PDB file of C-alpha atoms in Angstrom:
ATOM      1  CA  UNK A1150       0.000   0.000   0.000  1.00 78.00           C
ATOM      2  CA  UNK A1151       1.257   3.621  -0.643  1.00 80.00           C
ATOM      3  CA  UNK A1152       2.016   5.349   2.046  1.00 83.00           C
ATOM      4  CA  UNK A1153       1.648   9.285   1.678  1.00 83.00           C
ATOM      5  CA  UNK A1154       4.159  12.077   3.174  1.00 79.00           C
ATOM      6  CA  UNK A1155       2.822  14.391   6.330  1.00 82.00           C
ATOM      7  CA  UNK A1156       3.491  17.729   5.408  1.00 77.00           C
ATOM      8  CA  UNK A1157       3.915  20.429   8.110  1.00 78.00           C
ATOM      9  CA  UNK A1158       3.066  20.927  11.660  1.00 80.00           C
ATOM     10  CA  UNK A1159      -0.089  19.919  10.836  1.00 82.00           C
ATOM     11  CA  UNK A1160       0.815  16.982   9.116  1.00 84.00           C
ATOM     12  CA  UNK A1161      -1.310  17.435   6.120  1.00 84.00           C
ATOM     13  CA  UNK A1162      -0.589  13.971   4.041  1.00 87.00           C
ATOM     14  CA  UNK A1163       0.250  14.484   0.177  1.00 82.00           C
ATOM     15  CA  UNK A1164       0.668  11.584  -2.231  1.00 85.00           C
ATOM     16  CA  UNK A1165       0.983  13.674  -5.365  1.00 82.00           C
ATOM     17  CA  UNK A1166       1.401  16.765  -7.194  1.00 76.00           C
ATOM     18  CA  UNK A1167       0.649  17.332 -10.823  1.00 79.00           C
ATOM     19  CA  UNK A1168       0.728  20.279 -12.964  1.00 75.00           C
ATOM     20  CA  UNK A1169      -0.001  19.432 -16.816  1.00 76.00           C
ATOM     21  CA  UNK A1170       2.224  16.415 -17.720  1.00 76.00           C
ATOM     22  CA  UNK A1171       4.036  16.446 -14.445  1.00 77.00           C
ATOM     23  CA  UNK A1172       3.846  14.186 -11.955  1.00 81.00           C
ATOM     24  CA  UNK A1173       5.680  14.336  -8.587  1.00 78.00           C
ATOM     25  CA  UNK A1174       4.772  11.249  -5.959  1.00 83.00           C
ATOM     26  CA  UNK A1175       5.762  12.701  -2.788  1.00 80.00           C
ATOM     27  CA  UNK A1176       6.849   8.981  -0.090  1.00 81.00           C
ATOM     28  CA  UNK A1177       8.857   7.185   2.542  1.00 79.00           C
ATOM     29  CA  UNK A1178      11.569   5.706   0.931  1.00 80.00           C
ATOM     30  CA  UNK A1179      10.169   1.984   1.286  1.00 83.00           C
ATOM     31  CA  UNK A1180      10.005  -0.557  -1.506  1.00 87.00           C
ATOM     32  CA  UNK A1181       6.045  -1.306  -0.809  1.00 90.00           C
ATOM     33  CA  UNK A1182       6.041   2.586  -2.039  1.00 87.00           C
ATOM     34  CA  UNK A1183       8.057   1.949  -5.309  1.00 89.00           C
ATOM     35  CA  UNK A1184       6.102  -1.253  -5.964  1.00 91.00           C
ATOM     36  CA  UNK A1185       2.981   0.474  -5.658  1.00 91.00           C
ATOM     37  CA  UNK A1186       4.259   3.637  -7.962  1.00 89.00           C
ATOM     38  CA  UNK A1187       5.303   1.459 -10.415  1.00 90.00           C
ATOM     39  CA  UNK A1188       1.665  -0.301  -9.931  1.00 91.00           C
ATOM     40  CA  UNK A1189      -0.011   3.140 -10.340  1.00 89.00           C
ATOM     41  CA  UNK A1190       1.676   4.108 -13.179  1.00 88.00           C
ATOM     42  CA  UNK A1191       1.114   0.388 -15.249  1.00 89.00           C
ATOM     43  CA  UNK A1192      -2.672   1.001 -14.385  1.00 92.00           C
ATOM     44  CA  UNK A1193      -2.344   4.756 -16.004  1.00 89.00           C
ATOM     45  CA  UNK A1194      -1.133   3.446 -19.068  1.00 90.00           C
ATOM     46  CA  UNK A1195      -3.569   0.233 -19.243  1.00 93.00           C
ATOM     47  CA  UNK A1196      -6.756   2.809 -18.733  1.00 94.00           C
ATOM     48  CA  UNK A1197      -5.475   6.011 -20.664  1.00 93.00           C
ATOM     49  CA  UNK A1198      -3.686   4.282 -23.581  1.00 92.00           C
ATOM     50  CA  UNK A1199      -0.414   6.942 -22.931  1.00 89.00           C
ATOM     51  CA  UNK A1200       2.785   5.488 -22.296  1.00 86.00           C
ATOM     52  CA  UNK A1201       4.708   6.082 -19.623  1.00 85.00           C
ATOM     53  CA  UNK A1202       8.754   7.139 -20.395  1.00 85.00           C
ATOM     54  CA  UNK A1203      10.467   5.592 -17.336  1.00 83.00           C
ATOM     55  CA  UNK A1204      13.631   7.073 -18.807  1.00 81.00           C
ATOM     56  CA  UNK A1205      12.874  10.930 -18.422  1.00 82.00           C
ATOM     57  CA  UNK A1206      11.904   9.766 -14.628  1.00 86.00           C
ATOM     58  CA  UNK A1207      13.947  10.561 -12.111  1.00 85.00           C
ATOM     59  CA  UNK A1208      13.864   9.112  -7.798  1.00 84.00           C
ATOM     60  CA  UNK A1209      14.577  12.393  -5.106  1.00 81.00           C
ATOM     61  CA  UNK A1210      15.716  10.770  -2.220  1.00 78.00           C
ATOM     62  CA  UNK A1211      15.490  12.548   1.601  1.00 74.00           C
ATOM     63  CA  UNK A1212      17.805   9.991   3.422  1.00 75.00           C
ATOM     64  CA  UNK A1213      17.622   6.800   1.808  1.00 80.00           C
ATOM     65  CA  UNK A1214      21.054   5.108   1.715  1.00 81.00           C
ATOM     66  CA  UNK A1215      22.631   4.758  -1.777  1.00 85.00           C
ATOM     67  CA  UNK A1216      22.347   1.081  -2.114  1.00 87.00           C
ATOM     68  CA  UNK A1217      18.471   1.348  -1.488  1.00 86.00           C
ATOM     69  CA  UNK A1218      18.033   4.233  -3.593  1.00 86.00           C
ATOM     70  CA  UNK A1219      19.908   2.777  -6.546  1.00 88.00           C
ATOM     71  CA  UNK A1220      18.061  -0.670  -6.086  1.00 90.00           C
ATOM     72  CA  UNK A1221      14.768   1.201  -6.112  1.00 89.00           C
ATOM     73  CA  UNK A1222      15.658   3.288  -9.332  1.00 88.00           C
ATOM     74  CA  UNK A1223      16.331  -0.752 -11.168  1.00 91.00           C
ATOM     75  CA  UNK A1224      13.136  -1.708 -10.216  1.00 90.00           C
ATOM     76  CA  UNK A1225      11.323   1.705 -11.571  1.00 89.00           C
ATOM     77  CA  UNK A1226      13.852   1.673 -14.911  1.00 88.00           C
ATOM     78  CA  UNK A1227      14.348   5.957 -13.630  1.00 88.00           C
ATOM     79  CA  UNK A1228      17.584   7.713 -13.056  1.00 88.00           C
ATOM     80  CA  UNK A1229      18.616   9.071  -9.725  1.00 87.00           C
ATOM     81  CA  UNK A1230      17.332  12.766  -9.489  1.00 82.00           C
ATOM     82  CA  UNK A1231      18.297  16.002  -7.510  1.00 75.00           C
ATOM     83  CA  UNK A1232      16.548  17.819  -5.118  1.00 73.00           C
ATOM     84  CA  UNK A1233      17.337  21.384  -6.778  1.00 70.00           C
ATOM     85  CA  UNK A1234      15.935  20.921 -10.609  1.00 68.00           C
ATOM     86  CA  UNK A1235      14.914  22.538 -13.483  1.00 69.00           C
ATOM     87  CA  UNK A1236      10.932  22.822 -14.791  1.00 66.00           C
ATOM     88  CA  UNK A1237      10.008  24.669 -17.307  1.00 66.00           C
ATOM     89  CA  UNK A1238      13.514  26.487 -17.201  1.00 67.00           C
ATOM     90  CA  UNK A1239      12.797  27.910 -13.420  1.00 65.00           C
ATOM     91  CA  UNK A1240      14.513  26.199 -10.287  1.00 66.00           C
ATOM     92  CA  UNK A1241      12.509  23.542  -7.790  1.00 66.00           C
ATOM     93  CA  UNK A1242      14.257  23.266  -4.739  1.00 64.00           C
ATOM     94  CA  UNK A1243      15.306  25.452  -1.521  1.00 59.00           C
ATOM     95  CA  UNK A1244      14.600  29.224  -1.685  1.00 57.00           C
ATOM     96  CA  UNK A1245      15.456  30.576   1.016  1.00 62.00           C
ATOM     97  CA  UNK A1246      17.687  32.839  -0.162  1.00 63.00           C
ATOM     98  CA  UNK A1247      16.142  35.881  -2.171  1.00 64.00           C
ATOM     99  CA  UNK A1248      19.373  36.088  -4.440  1.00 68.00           C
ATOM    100  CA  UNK A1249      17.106  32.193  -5.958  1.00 64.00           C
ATOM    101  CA  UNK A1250      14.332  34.069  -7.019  1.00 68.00           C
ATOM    102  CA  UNK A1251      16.753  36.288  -9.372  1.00 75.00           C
ATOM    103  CA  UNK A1252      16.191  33.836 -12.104  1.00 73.00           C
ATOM    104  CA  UNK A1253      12.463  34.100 -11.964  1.00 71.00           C
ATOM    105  CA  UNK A1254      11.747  37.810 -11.413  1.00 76.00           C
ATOM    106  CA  UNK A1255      13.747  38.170 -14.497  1.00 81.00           C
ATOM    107  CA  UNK A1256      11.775  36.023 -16.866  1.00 78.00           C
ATOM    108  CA  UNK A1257       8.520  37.971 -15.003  1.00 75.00           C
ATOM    109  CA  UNK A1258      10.088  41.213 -15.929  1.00 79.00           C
ATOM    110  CA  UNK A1259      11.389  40.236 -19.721  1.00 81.00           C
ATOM    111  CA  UNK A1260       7.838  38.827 -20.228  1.00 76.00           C
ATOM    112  CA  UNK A1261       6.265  41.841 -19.141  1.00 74.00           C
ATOM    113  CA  UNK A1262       8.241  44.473 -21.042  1.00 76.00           C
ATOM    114  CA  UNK A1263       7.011  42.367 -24.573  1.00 73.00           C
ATOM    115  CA  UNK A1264       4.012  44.037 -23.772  1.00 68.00           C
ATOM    116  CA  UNK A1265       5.164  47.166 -23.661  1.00 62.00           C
ATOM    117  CA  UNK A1266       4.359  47.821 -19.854  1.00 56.00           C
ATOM    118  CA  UNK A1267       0.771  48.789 -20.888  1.00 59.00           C
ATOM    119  CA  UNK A1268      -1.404  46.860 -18.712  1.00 59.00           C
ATOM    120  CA  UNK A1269       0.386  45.117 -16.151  1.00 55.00           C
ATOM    121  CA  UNK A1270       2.725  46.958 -13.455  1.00 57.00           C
ATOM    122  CA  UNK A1271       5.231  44.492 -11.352  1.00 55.00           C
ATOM    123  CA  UNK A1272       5.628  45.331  -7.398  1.00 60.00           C
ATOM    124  CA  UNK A1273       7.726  42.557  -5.705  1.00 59.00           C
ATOM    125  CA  UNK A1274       9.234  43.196  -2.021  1.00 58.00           C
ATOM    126  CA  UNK A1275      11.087  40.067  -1.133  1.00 57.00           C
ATOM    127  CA  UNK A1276      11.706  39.964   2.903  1.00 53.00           C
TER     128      UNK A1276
END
């Protein structure tokens, strides 16, 4: 069975995130979870048709020892992933630091200026 990550102080449990063709299966690190992604994402393909690229799918690991993290991304057919990444050309990771959001309030601001600076105005304070 999969079991979910608690989120939080108040331990809010989430098993997934998706945005468009994205999706991110937040876990434990146990092989009952990889068996059952792998389980979940057989049953997409059976019922939608779409095939599932195992090979542009990566495993994040949170302090799961190399051995089991490496025997875990055999049995999915994935690659070992980072933490920090790159989606849709803007960073996923820590930001804690306001010198990470550089990258983004750029793209905001070079977007914005195509149109000229009619309609839209941008205000950002970053504390």
């Amino acid at each position: 069975m999969f079991e979910a990550m608690e989120i939080g102080r108040e331990k809010i449990r989430v098993s997934h995130l998706q945005y468009a063709n994205v999706t991110i299966f937040t876990c434990f690190g146990k092989l009952d979870n990889i068996f059952a992604i792998k389980d979940i994402l057989r049953i997409f393909k059976l019922l939608s048709g779409f095939k599932v690229n195992f090979n542009k799918c990566s495993l994040m690991d949170l302090n799961v020892d190399r051995e089991n993290l490496a025997y875990m991304t055999d049995i999915l057919g994935c690659e070992v992933g980072l933490i920090h990444f790159s989606y849709l050309g803007l960073n996923v990771g820590n930001h804690r630091r306001v010198a990470s959001w550089d990258k983004l309030l750029d793209k905001i601001r070079r977007r914005l200026a195509s149109w000229n600076d009619k309609h839209i105005s941008l205000r950002v304070e970053l504390l």
